[in-house]
Amino acid sequence: YQRRVRDGGAYAAFGELSGAHFNPAVTFGYMLSHQLGLVAGFAYWVMQFAGALLGGALAFALLPPAQTTVAGLLYAAPIACVVDTGVDNSAICTMQAFGAEIVGATVIVLTYLLASAAGHGGAAKALAAAFAVGGSVLATLPVSNGALNPARAIGAAVWAHQYVYTDIWVWVAGPLIGAVAATIFFVGVFKADWDQSKAGWLDAKKNN
């Protein structure tokens, strides 16, 4: 609940200014669907990763040493099923986490594209984004720890005590693949002729 309120507040504050992506996967979906140009998209990525690194540094600086040097923080975004069970089933858990990140990111990016880019959300688009992020995190938390954001995962990993990068690809590749899936659904299934998006490039391509 608190995360949904926070995300909704962030979107309300920055949505009209920048679109309030805060997530490279969301930006990637906007780039793929031609809502955002390549140069602008890469600029978003630079700022998102810079913000994640600064946020991670602040978070770990404010935490007491007893919490930043414990064994659990060897994994800043641990695969939850490995941590919770303590059973050596890491290979299965890794793929489960990978799938969870793909599905969760697909929901988030598709919601952004429909509610914001296409204008389907109207005045409630901040609430739609907040519930998409909050709901996806809650759903994937028991499996992948609900990162759903490559910048968030890397920003935490860089500052974590002796972080093990073995599975970092799960939280980078998973959300980006989710963005690809969301774009396909958006352009191929959900886009309406009357919406405000710029995804008509695919329709024009089909007619040529």
N, CA and C of each residue as an Amber inpcrd file, in Angstrom:
protein
   624
   0.8340000  -1.2120000   0.0000000   0.0000000   0.0000000   0.0000000
   0.8610000   1.2510000   0.0000000   1.8980000   1.2800000   0.8650000
   2.7690000   2.4490000   0.9500000   3.4980000   2.6770000  -0.3620000
   3.9200000   1.5700000  -1.0170000   4.6320000   1.7280000  -2.2740000
   3.7050000   2.2620000  -3.3550000   2.4390000   1.8370000  -3.3680000
   1.4950000   2.3590000  -4.3560000   1.2800000   3.8500000  -4.1430000
   1.1530000   4.2800000  -2.8870000   0.9810000   5.7030000  -2.5860000
   2.2120000   6.4830000  -3.0330000   3.4040000   5.9440000  -2.7400000
   4.6380000   6.6190000  -3.1290000   4.7500000   6.7500000  -4.6420000
   4.4570000   5.6440000  -5.3670000   4.5660000   5.6720000  -6.8210000
   3.5410000   6.6220000  -7.4300000   2.3420000   6.6200000  -6.8600000
   1.3270000   7.5360000  -7.3540000   1.7220000   8.9830000  -7.1350000
   2.3160000   9.2750000  -5.9790000   2.7800000  10.6260000  -5.7030000
   3.8980000  11.0500000  -6.6340000   4.8200000  10.1250000  -6.9120000
   5.9340000  10.4350000  -7.8220000   5.4180000  10.6970000  -9.2290000
   4.4440000   9.8850000  -9.6600000   3.8950000  10.0920000 -11.0020000
   3.1430000  11.4200000 -11.0700000   2.3790000  11.7200000 -10.0330000
   1.6320000  12.9730000 -10.0210000   2.5760000  14.1730000 -10.0570000
   3.7270000  14.0340000  -9.3850000   4.6790000  15.1420000  -9.3200000
   5.4550000  15.3240000 -10.6180000   5.8520000  14.2190000 -11.2470000
   6.7480000  14.3120000 -12.3980000   6.1340000  13.8360000 -13.7160000
   4.9020000  13.3190000 -13.6590000   4.2990000  12.7490000 -14.8570000
   4.2020000  13.7160000 -16.0180000   3.7530000  14.9220000 -15.7660000
   3.5910000  15.9030000 -16.8370000   4.9260000  16.4560000 -17.3040000
   5.9460000  16.3490000 -16.4640000   7.2620000  16.8840000 -16.8210000
   8.0750000  15.9160000 -17.6610000   8.1460000  14.6610000 -17.2140000
   9.0150000  13.6900000 -17.8890000   8.3390000  12.3710000 -18.2250000
   7.0910000  12.2040000 -17.8000000   6.4360000  10.9160000 -17.9660000
   6.6170000  10.0010000 -16.7780000   7.4990000  10.4030000 -15.8500000
   7.7290000   9.6660000 -14.6020000   8.0170000   8.1960000 -14.8490000
   8.9390000   7.9100000 -15.7610000   9.2860000   6.5120000 -16.0340000
   9.9830000   5.8670000 -14.8350000  11.0970000   6.4370000 -14.4230000
  11.8940000   5.9410000 -13.2940000  12.4040000   4.5150000 -13.5070000
  12.2220000   3.9660000 -14.6700000  12.5180000   2.5600000 -14.9190000
  12.9710000   2.4010000 -16.3680000  14.1830000   1.8940000 -16.6100000
  14.6480000   1.7080000 -17.9820000  13.7430000   0.8200000 -18.8260000
  13.0230000  -0.1050000 -18.1910000  12.1150000  -0.9710000 -18.9420000
  10.9490000  -0.1700000 -19.5080000  10.4210000   0.7570000 -18.7170000
   9.3350000   1.6170000 -19.2010000   9.8270000   2.4710000 -20.3630000
  10.9950000   3.0490000 -20.2040000  11.5730000   3.8640000 -21.2800000
  11.8100000   3.0300000 -22.5270000  12.2730000   1.7920000 -22.3520000
  12.5120000   0.9010000 -23.4830000  11.2070000   0.6310000 -24.2330000
  10.1110000   0.4260000 -23.4990000   8.8220000   0.2380000 -24.1390000
   8.3930000   1.4650000 -24.9320000   8.6600000   2.6370000 -24.3930000
   8.3410000   3.8790000 -25.1060000   9.1930000   4.0220000 -26.3630000
  10.4500000   3.6110000 -26.2840000  11.3190000   3.6820000 -27.4530000
  10.8770000   2.7000000 -28.5300000  10.5540000   1.4790000 -28.1280000
  10.1450000   0.4530000 -29.0880000   8.8420000   0.8170000 -29.8000000
   7.9470000   1.4820000 -29.0790000   6.6580000   1.8580000 -29.6680000
   6.6880000   3.2540000 -30.2840000   7.8830000   3.8200000 -30.3750000
   8.0990000   5.1190000 -31.0030000   7.3870000   6.2630000 -30.2940000
   7.1860000   6.1160000 -28.9960000   6.6940000   7.2390000 -28.2000000
   7.8410000   8.1800000 -27.8390000   9.0640000   7.6580000 -27.9080000
  10.2450000   8.3900000 -27.4770000  11.3870000   8.0730000 -28.4320000
  12.1420000   9.1050000 -28.8460000  13.2570000   8.8990000 -29.7540000
  14.4410000   8.2400000 -29.0780000  15.3860000   7.7470000 -29.8760000
  16.5430000   7.0390000 -29.3370000  17.4040000   7.9410000 -28.4590000
  17.6670000   9.1580000 -28.9160000  18.5140000  10.0720000 -28.1470000
  17.8810000  10.3940000 -26.8070000  16.6050000  10.7290000 -26.8330000
  15.8960000  11.0280000 -25.5900000  15.8330000   9.7920000 -24.6960000
  15.6230000   8.6250000 -25.3090000  15.5570000   7.3960000 -24.5330000
  16.8570000   7.0930000 -23.8180000  17.9700000   7.2370000 -24.5190000
  19.2730000   7.0050000 -23.8900000  19.5430000   8.0350000 -22.7920000
  19.0800000   9.2740000 -23.0040000  19.2330000  10.2870000 -21.9630000
  18.4330000   9.8950000 -20.7170000  17.2330000   9.3650000 -20.9200000
  16.4380000   8.8610000 -19.7930000  17.2030000   7.7690000 -19.0590000
  17.7870000   6.8350000 -19.8050000  18.5230000   5.7260000 -19.1880000
  19.6820000   6.2350000 -18.3360000  20.4230000   7.2000000 -18.8770000
  21.5610000   7.7440000 -18.1320000  21.0800000   8.3350000 -16.8070000
  20.0150000   9.1130000 -16.8670000  19.4910000   9.7370000 -15.6550000
  18.9240000   8.7030000 -14.6800000  18.2720000   7.6800000 -15.2050000
  17.6950000   6.6450000 -14.3410000  18.7730000   5.8630000 -13.5960000
  19.8200000   5.4820000 -14.3090000  20.8930000   4.7360000 -13.6480000
  21.6820000   5.6350000 -12.7020000  21.8600000   6.9020000 -13.0840000
  22.5360000   7.8430000 -12.1830000  21.7200000   8.0260000 -10.9080000
  20.4030000   8.1770000 -11.0560000  19.5450000   8.3220000  -9.8920000
  19.5480000   7.0800000  -9.0130000  19.5910000   5.9030000  -9.6530000
  19.6250000   4.6570000  -8.8830000  20.9200000   4.5290000  -8.0950000
  22.0280000   4.9170000  -8.7060000  23.3150000   4.8530000  -8.0160000
  23.3570000   5.8300000  -6.8420000  22.8400000   7.0240000  -7.0640000
  22.8040000   8.0080000  -5.9770000  21.8560000   7.5560000  -4.8630000
  20.7010000   7.0270000  -5.2630000  19.7510000   6.5420000  -4.2670000
  20.3000000   5.3680000  -3.4740000  21.0020000   4.4550000  -4.1680000
  21.6110000   3.3220000  -3.4820000  22.6800000   3.7700000  -2.5070000
  23.4860000   4.7420000  -2.9280000  24.5330000   5.2560000  -2.0450000
  23.9260000   5.8960000  -0.8030000  22.8550000   6.6660000  -0.9860000
  22.1970000   7.3170000   0.1480000  21.5920000   6.2830000   1.0990000
  20.9310000   5.2650000   0.5120000  20.2940000   4.2470000   1.3440000
  21.3070000   3.4940000   2.1890000  22.3990000   3.0620000   1.5660000
  23.3960000   2.3010000   2.3070000  24.1930000   3.1880000   3.2620000
  24.2980000   4.4780000   2.9520000  24.9830000   5.3880000   3.8690000
  24.1610000   5.6190000   5.1350000  22.8430000   5.6110000   4.9850000
  21.9780000   5.8750000   6.1320000  21.7470000   4.6350000   6.9940000
  21.9350000   3.4450000   6.4080000  21.7440000   2.2170000   7.1810000
  22.8990000   2.0230000   8.1630000  22.6260000   1.5020000   9.3410000
  23.7180000   1.2280000  10.2890000  24.6080000   0.1010000   9.7830000
  25.9030000   0.1120000  10.1300000  26.8360000  -0.9240000   9.6620000
  26.3620000  -2.3440000   9.9400000  25.6490000  -2.5320000  11.0270000
  25.1750000  -3.8850000  11.3600000  24.2420000  -4.4410000  10.2960000
  23.5800000  -3.5570000   9.5380000  22.6550000  -4.0030000   8.5060000
  23.2920000  -4.0630000   7.1290000  24.3820000  -3.3620000   6.9150000
  24.9940000  -3.3320000   5.5900000  26.1230000  -4.3430000   5.4320000
  26.4820000  -5.0300000   6.4810000  27.5800000  -6.0010000   6.3810000
  27.1220000  -7.4190000   6.6900000  25.8260000  -7.6420000   6.8540000
  25.3330000  -8.9860000   7.1430000  25.3350000  -9.8220000   5.8750000
  25.3090000 -11.1430000   6.0420000  25.4060000 -12.0440000   4.8980000
  24.2660000 -11.8570000   3.9090000  23.0850000 -11.5110000   4.4000000
  21.9410000 -11.3710000   3.5160000  22.1170000 -10.2980000   2.4660000
  22.9200000  -9.2930000   2.7420000  23.1200000  -8.2190000   1.7870000
  24.2130000  -8.5320000   0.7860000  24.7010000  -9.7740000   0.7980000
  25.5390000 -10.1960000  -0.3230000  24.7090000 -10.1540000  -1.6010000
  23.3860000 -10.2270000  -1.4550000  22.4710000 -10.1910000  -2.5830000
  21.5190000  -9.0250000  -2.3740000  21.7990000  -7.9180000  -3.0500000
  20.9830000  -6.7200000  -2.8370000  19.5610000  -6.9280000  -3.3300000
  19.3860000  -7.7900000  -4.3210000  18.0480000  -8.1270000  -4.8030000
  17.9910000  -9.6400000  -4.9310000  17.9170000 -10.3550000  -3.8040000
  18.0400000 -11.8140000  -3.8480000  16.8580000 -12.4820000  -4.5210000
  17.1180000 -13.6480000  -5.0890000  16.0290000 -14.4740000  -5.5870000
  15.3520000 -15.0660000  -4.3660000  14.1340000 -14.6620000  -4.1180000
  13.4880000 -14.9070000  -2.8340000  13.3560000 -16.3890000  -2.5090000
  13.0380000 -17.2190000  -3.5170000  12.7850000 -18.6150000  -3.1890000
  14.0590000 -19.3210000  -2.7430000  15.2260000 -18.8550000  -3.2060000
  16.4930000 -19.4410000  -2.7430000  16.7490000 -19.0430000  -1.3010000
  16.5100000 -17.7660000  -0.9930000  16.7790000 -17.2550000   0.3440000
  15.8300000 -17.8540000   1.3680000  14.5520000 -17.9450000   1.0020000
  13.5410000 -18.3800000   1.9590000  13.6300000 -19.8640000   2.2880000
  13.8950000 -20.7080000   1.2840000  13.8680000 -22.1460000   1.5250000
  15.1910000 -22.6830000   2.0170000  16.3010000 -22.0640000   1.6100000
  17.6130000 -22.5580000   1.9840000  17.9950000 -23.8500000   1.2860000
  17.1790000 -24.2750000   0.3120000  17.4490000 -25.5120000  -0.4280000
  18.2390000 -25.1820000  -1.6850000  19.1310000 -26.0900000  -2.0650000
  19.9630000 -25.8480000  -3.2350000  19.1660000 -26.1290000  -4.5120000
  18.2360000 -25.2420000  -4.8200000  17.4510000 -25.3550000  -6.0450000
  17.5980000 -24.0690000  -6.8440000  18.7940000 -23.5140000  -6.8410000
  19.0410000 -22.1940000  -7.4100000  18.7390000 -22.1290000  -8.8970000
  19.0040000 -23.2150000  -9.6230000  18.7630000 -23.1910000 -11.0630000
  17.2750000 -23.0220000 -11.3550000  16.4250000 -23.7710000 -10.6350000
  14.9830000 -23.6600000 -10.8260000  14.5080000 -22.2790000 -10.3870000
  14.9810000 -21.8250000  -9.2470000  14.5670000 -20.5240000  -8.7260000
  14.9790000 -19.3870000  -9.6500000  16.1420000 -19.5030000 -10.2570000
  16.5990000 -18.4610000 -11.1710000  15.6450000 -18.2990000 -12.3360000
  15.2100000 -19.3960000 -12.9140000  14.2890000 -19.3210000 -14.0480000
  12.9050000 -18.8450000 -13.6080000  12.4790000 -19.2400000 -12.4130000
  11.2050000 -18.7440000 -11.8890000  11.2660000 -17.2320000 -11.6860000
  12.3750000 -16.7690000 -11.1280000  12.5510000 -15.3360000 -10.9120000
  12.5990000 -14.5890000 -12.2350000  13.2660000 -15.1580000 -13.2060000
  13.3640000 -14.5610000 -14.5390000  11.9690000 -14.4000000 -15.1370000
  11.1620000 -15.4600000 -15.0470000   9.8000000 -15.3830000 -15.5610000
   8.9630000 -14.3620000 -14.8150000   9.1270000 -14.2980000 -13.4950000
   8.3720000 -13.3330000 -12.7010000   8.7220000 -11.9030000 -13.0910000
  10.0060000 -11.6490000 -13.3260000  10.4240000 -10.3100000 -13.7300000
   9.8540000  -9.9370000 -15.1010000   9.7960000 -10.9010000 -16.0110000
   9.2310000 -10.6390000 -17.3350000   7.7550000 -10.2970000 -17.2210000
   7.0030000 -11.1250000 -16.4940000   5.5550000 -10.9160000 -16.3740000
   5.2550000  -9.6040000 -15.6540000   5.9360000  -9.3540000 -14.5420000
   5.6940000  -8.1340000 -13.7890000   5.9980000  -6.8840000 -14.5910000
   7.1230000  -6.8980000 -15.2990000   7.4910000  -5.7350000 -16.1100000
   6.5390000  -5.5460000 -17.2800000   6.0420000  -6.6430000 -17.8360000
   5.0690000  -6.5400000 -18.9250000   3.8350000  -5.7810000 -18.4620000
   3.3430000  -6.1160000 -17.2780000   2.1620000  -5.4390000 -16.7360000
   2.4410000  -3.9490000 -16.5240000   3.5920000  -3.6440000 -15.9570000
   3.9300000  -2.2480000 -15.6700000   4.0520000  -1.4270000 -16.9550000
   4.8340000  -1.9260000 -17.8990000   5.0730000  -1.1670000 -19.1360000
   3.7910000  -1.0280000 -19.9440000   3.0020000  -2.0980000 -20.0270000
   1.7450000  -2.0280000 -20.7710000   0.7960000  -1.0170000 -20.1350000
   0.7690000  -0.9680000 -18.8190000  -0.0840000   0.0080000 -18.1360000
   0.3640000   1.4310000 -18.4400000   1.6650000   1.6690000 -18.4090000
   2.1800000   2.9950000 -18.7450000   1.7820000   3.3800000 -20.1680000
   1.9570000   2.4510000 -21.1030000   1.6520000   2.7630000 -22.5030000
   0.1670000   3.0430000 -22.6970000  -0.6780000   2.2490000 -22.0700000
  -2.1160000   2.4350000 -22.2330000  -2.6320000   3.6600000 -21.4790000
  -2.2360000   3.7800000 -20.2160000  -2.7910000   4.8390000 -19.3770000
  -2.2020000   6.1970000 -19.6920000  -0.9190000   6.2350000 -20.0120000
  -0.2480000   7.5180000 -20.2010000  -0.0330000   7.8560000 -21.6720000
   0.7260000   7.0040000 -22.3810000   1.0430000   7.3120000 -23.7760000
  -0.2100000   7.3740000 -24.6410000  -1.1140000   6.4070000 -24.4650000
  -2.3250000   6.3750000 -25.2770000  -3.4480000   7.2290000 -24.6930000
  -3.3000000   7.6310000 -23.4470000  -4.2900000   8.5010000 -22.8360000
  -5.5330000   7.7990000 -22.3370000  -5.4940000   6.4680000 -22.2180000
  -6.6810000   5.7440000 -21.7580000  -6.9530000   5.9720000 -20.2730000
  -5.9290000   6.3450000 -19.5330000  -6.0990000   6.4940000 -18.0920000
  -6.7400000   7.7880000 -17.6760000  -6.7210000   8.7800000 -18.5610000
  -7.3020000  10.0710000 -18.2300000  -6.6720000  10.6650000 -16.9800000
  -7.5100000  11.2160000 -16.1290000  -7.0230000  11.8440000 -14.9010000
  -6.5100000  10.8220000 -13.8960000  -6.8370000   9.5480000 -14.1100000
  -6.4380000   8.5000000 -13.1630000  -5.1460000   7.7870000 -13.5760000
  -4.3970000   8.3620000 -14.5310000  -3.2170000   7.6580000 -15.0220000
  -2.1500000   7.4990000 -13.9350000  -2.0560000   8.4500000 -13.0110000
  -1.0990000   8.3020000 -11.9120000  -1.4890000   7.1340000 -11.0260000
  -2.7850000   7.0000000 -10.7780000  -3.2710000   5.8980000  -9.9570000
  -3.0590000   4.5690000 -10.6680000  -3.2690000   4.5460000 -11.9880000
  -3.0540000   3.3190000 -12.7590000  -1.6050000   2.8790000 -12.6850000
  -0.6760000   3.8180000 -12.8600000   0.7470000   3.4840000 -12.7830000
   1.1200000   3.0010000 -11.3920000   0.5840000   3.6570000 -10.3660000
   0.8900000   3.2760000  -8.9910000   0.4250000   1.8610000  -8.6850000
  -0.7920000   1.5220000  -9.0860000  -1.3150000   0.1900000  -8.8070000
  -0.6100000  -0.8700000  -9.6500000  -0.2080000  -0.5170000 -10.8670000
   0.5180000  -1.4810000 -11.7000000   1.8620000  -1.8280000 -11.0720000
   2.5850000  -0.8100000 -10.6190000   3.8850000  -1.0530000  -9.9890000
   3.7080000  -1.7640000  -8.6500000   2.8290000  -1.2380000  -7.8110000
   2.6350000  -1.8370000  -6.4940000   2.1140000  -3.2540000  -6.5640000
   1.1280000  -3.5010000  -7.4350000   0.5780000  -4.8370000  -7.5710000
   1.5770000  -5.8260000  -8.1270000   2.3690000  -5.3960000  -9.1040000
   3.3750000  -6.2840000  -9.6920000   4.4660000  -6.6260000  -8.6850000
   4.8500000  -5.6540000  -7.8870000   5.8620000  -5.9180000  -6.8510000
   5.3350000  -6.9260000  -5.8390000   4.1110000  -6.7250000  -5.3830000
   3.5340000  -7.6460000  -4.4020000   3.4150000  -9.0540000  -4.9750000
   3.0660000  -9.1650000  -6.2570000   2.8760000 -10.4760000  -6.8750000
   4.1900000 -11.2140000  -7.0850000   5.2550000 -10.4840000  -7.4050000
   6.5330000 -11.1250000  -7.7200000   7.4960000 -11.1660000  -6.5390000
   7.1490000 -10.4810000  -5.4620000   8.0440000 -10.4110000  -4.3050000
   8.4560000 -11.7860000  -3.7690000   7.5430000 -12.7460000  -3.6560000
   7.9510000 -14.0420000  -3.1060000   8.8600000 -14.8530000  -4.0260000
   8.9470000 -14.4580000  -5.3020000   9.7230000 -15.2460000  -6.2670000
  11.0350000 -14.5670000  -6.6320000  10.9440000 -13.3090000  -7.0700000
  12.1440000 -12.6250000  -7.5710000  12.5450000 -11.4300000  -6.7260000
  11.8740000 -11.2010000  -5.6370000  12.0690000 -10.0270000  -4.7870000
  11.5220000  -8.7600000  -5.4300000  10.8150000  -8.9240000  -6.5380000
  10.0720000  -7.8160000  -7.1310000  10.9000000  -6.6050000  -7.4960000
  12.0460000  -6.7950000  -8.1320000  12.8300000  -5.6340000  -8.5630000
  12.1270000  -4.9350000  -9.7210000  11.9450000  -5.6450000 -10.8360000
  11.1940000  -5.1560000 -11.9930000  11.7650000  -3.8750000 -12.5770000
  13.0110000  -3.6010000 -12.2730000  13.6390000  -2.3460000 -12.6820000
  15.1540000  -2.5400000 -12.7150000  15.7640000  -2.5860000 -13.9040000
  17.2180000  -2.8060000 -13.9850000  18.0300000  -1.7660000 -13.2200000
  17.5910000  -0.5180000 -13.2420000  18.3300000   0.5310000 -12.5410000
  18.2810000   0.3110000 -11.0410000  17.1270000  -0.0450000 -10.5390000
  16.9800000  -0.3060000  -9.1050000  17.8830000  -1.4490000  -8.6750000
  17.9170000  -2.5230000  -9.4660000  18.7320000  -3.6860000  -9.1170000
  20.2190000  -3.3550000  -9.1200000  20.6750000  -2.6660000 -10.1560000
  22.0960000  -2.3390000 -10.2580000  22.4760000  -1.2700000  -9.2400000
  21.6040000  -0.2990000  -9.0250000  21.8930000   0.7430000  -8.0480000
  22.0860000   0.1940000  -6.6540000  21.3320000  -0.8530000  -6.3070000
  21.5040000  -1.4870000  -5.0010000  22.7260000  -2.3910000  -4.9840000
  22.9720000  -3.0980000  -6.0960000  24.0730000  -4.0620000  -6.1400000
  25.4350000  -3.3920000  -6.0000000  25.5780000  -2.2300000  -6.6270000
  26.8820000  -1.5490000  -6.6160000  27.3360000  -1.2250000  -5.2010000
  26.3930000  -0.8640000  -4.3400000  26.7570000  -0.4330000  -2.9910000
  26.6280000  -1.5360000  -1.9470000  26.0620000  -2.6820000  -2.3250000
  25.8910000  -3.7660000  -1.3640000  27.2410000  -4.3690000  -0.9770000
  27.3100000  -4.8690000   0.2370000  28.5430000  -5.4400000   0.7610000
  28.8740000  -6.7480000   0.0470000  29.9790000  -6.7680000  -0.6890000
  30.4610000  -7.9680000  -1.3800000  29.3630000  -8.6150000  -2.2210000
  28.7230000  -7.8150000  -3.0370000  27.6090000  -8.3260000  -3.8360000
  28.0780000  -9.4040000  -4.8130000  27.2860000 -10.4520000  -4.9530000
  27.5580000 -11.5330000  -5.8910000  26.7100000 -11.2990000  -7.1400000
  27.3520000 -11.0920000  -8.2830000  26.6520000 -10.6840000  -9.5000000
  26.1740000 -11.8490000 -10.3660000  26.2170000 -13.0560000  -9.8410000
  25.8890000 -14.2290000 -10.6400000  24.5300000 -14.1280000 -11.3230000
  23.5380000 -13.6660000 -10.6120000  22.1720000 -13.6390000 -11.1410000
  21.6770000 -12.2460000 -11.4780000  22.5700000 -11.2700000 -11.5820000
  22.1230000  -9.9020000 -11.8430000  21.3860000  -9.7990000 -13.1770000
  21.7000000 -10.7060000 -14.1150000  21.0450000 -10.6760000 -15.4290000
  19.5330000 -10.8630000 -15.3120000  19.0870000 -11.5550000 -14.2640000
  17.6540000 -11.7840000 -14.0750000  16.9120000 -10.4580000 -13.9860000
  17.4670000  -9.4990000 -13.2390000  16.7940000  -8.2180000 -12.9920000
  17.1020000  -7.1730000 -14.0630000  17.9920000  -7.5210000 -14.9930000
  18.2670000  -6.6310000 -16.1240000  17.5320000  -7.1200000 -17.3700000
  17.7650000  -8.3790000 -17.7410000  17.1480000  -8.9200000 -18.9560000
  15.6470000  -9.1250000 -18.7940000  15.2140000  -9.5860000 -17.6130000
  13.7970000  -9.8660000 -17.4070000  12.8960000  -8.6690000 -17.6850000
  13.1240000  -7.5270000 -17.0290000  12.2760000  -6.3630000 -17.2890000
  12.3590000  -5.8500000 -18.7250000  13.5220000  -5.9340000 -19.3580000
  13.6450000  -5.4600000 -20.7360000  12.8620000  -6.3620000 -21.6950000
  12.8920000  -7.6630000 -21.4570000  12.0750000  -8.5720000 -22.2630000
  10.5900000  -8.2980000 -22.0160000  10.2450000  -8.0060000 -20.7710000
   8.8700000  -7.6250000 -20.4590000   8.4340000  -6.3920000 -21.2320000
   9.3600000  -5.4470000 -21.4090000   9.0420000  -4.2420000 -22.1760000
   8.7580000  -4.5840000 -23.6350000   9.5210000  -5.5290000 -24.1840000
   9.2790000  -5.9700000 -25.5610000   7.8980000  -6.6080000 -25.6740000
   7.5630000  -7.4800000 -24.7240000   6.2510000  -8.1330000 -24.7390000
   5.1250000  -7.1100000 -24.6100000   5.2990000  -6.1360000 -23.7210000
   4.2790000  -5.1090000 -23.5280000   4.0650000  -4.2990000 -24.8040000
   5.1500000  -3.9890000 -25.5010000   5.0450000  -3.2240000 -26.7420000
   4.2850000  -4.0040000 -27.7990000   4.5630000  -5.3020000 -27.8770000
   3.8550000  -6.1400000 -28.8520000   2.3580000  -6.1570000 -28.5450000
   2.0080000  -6.3410000 -27.2740000   0.5950000  -6.3310000 -26.8820000
  -0.0400000  -4.9720000 -27.1710000   0.6950000  -3.9150000 -26.8540000
   0.1520000  -2.5720000 -27.0170000  -0.1120000  -2.2510000 -28.4810000
   0.8830000  -2.4440000 -29.3160000   0.7600000  -2.0770000 -30.7300000
  -0.1370000  -3.0550000 -31.4820000  -0.0090000  -4.3510000 -31.1530000
  -0.7270000  -5.3500000 -31.9230000  -2.1240000  -5.6600000 -31.4470000
  -2.4260000  -5.3780000 -30.1790000  -3.7140000  -5.7990000 -29.6250000
  -4.5290000  -4.6410000 -29.0590000  -3.9080000  -3.8370000 -28.1990000
  -4.6720000  -2.8850000 -27.4000000  -4.7530000  -1.4780000 -27.9770000
  -3.8970000  -1.1370000 -28.9150000  -3.9120000   0.2290000 -29.4180000
  -5.2110000   0.5060000 -30.1580000  -5.8430000   1.6190000 -29.8220000
  -7.0940000   2.0220000 -30.4670000  -6.8230000   3.1450000 -31.4630000
  -7.6710000   3.2430000 -32.4670000  -7.4950000   4.2770000 -33.4920000
  -7.6200000   5.6830000 -32.9210000  -8.3740000   5.8070000 -31.8220000
  -8.6400000   7.1430000 -31.2810000  -7.6410000   7.5720000 -30.2140000
  -6.7020000   6.6990000 -29.8540000  -5.8440000   7.0590000 -28.7310000
  -4.7980000   8.1020000 -29.1140000  -4.0790000   8.5770000 -28.1160000
  -3.1510000   9.6890000 -28.2970000  -1.7180000   9.2450000 -28.5860000
  -1.4840000   7.9410000 -28.6940000  -0.1120000   7.4500000 -28.8240000
   0.4430000   7.7040000 -30.2170000   1.7260000   7.4790000 -30.3410000
   2.4210000   7.6460000 -31.6110000   2.7440000   6.2920000 -32.2410000
   2.0270000   5.2490000 -31.8230000   2.3380000   3.8990000 -32.2790000
   1.7590000   3.5850000 -33.6490000   1.1990000   4.5560000 -34.3220000
   0.6340000   4.3270000 -35.6430000   1.6600000   3.9650000 -36.6950000
   2.9600000   4.0870000 -36.3440000   4.0110000   3.7380000 -37.3150000
   3.8730000   2.2950000 -37.7840000   3.4040000   1.3960000 -36.9110000
   3.2810000  -0.0020000 -37.2950000   2.1330000  -0.1710000 -38.2790000
   1.0260000   0.5470000 -38.0500000  -0.0960000   0.4830000 -38.9790000
   0.3070000   0.9830000 -40.3450000   1.0890000   2.0770000 -40.3600000
   1.5470000   2.6160000 -41.6380000   2.4680000   1.6380000 -42.3490000
   3.2860000   0.9600000 -41.5790000   4.2140000  -0.0220000 -42.1490000
   3.4490000  -1.1900000 -42.7790000   2.3350000  -1.6050000 -42.1200000
   1.5430000  -2.7020000 -42.6500000   0.8920000  -2.3200000 -43.9760000
   0.5110000  -1.0540000 -44.0990000  -0.2060000  -0.6240000 -45.2930000
   0.7010000  -0.3970000 -46.4740000   2.0290000  -0.3360000 -46.2360000
   2.9790000  -0.1120000 -47.3240000   3.3070000  -1.4080000 -48.0540000
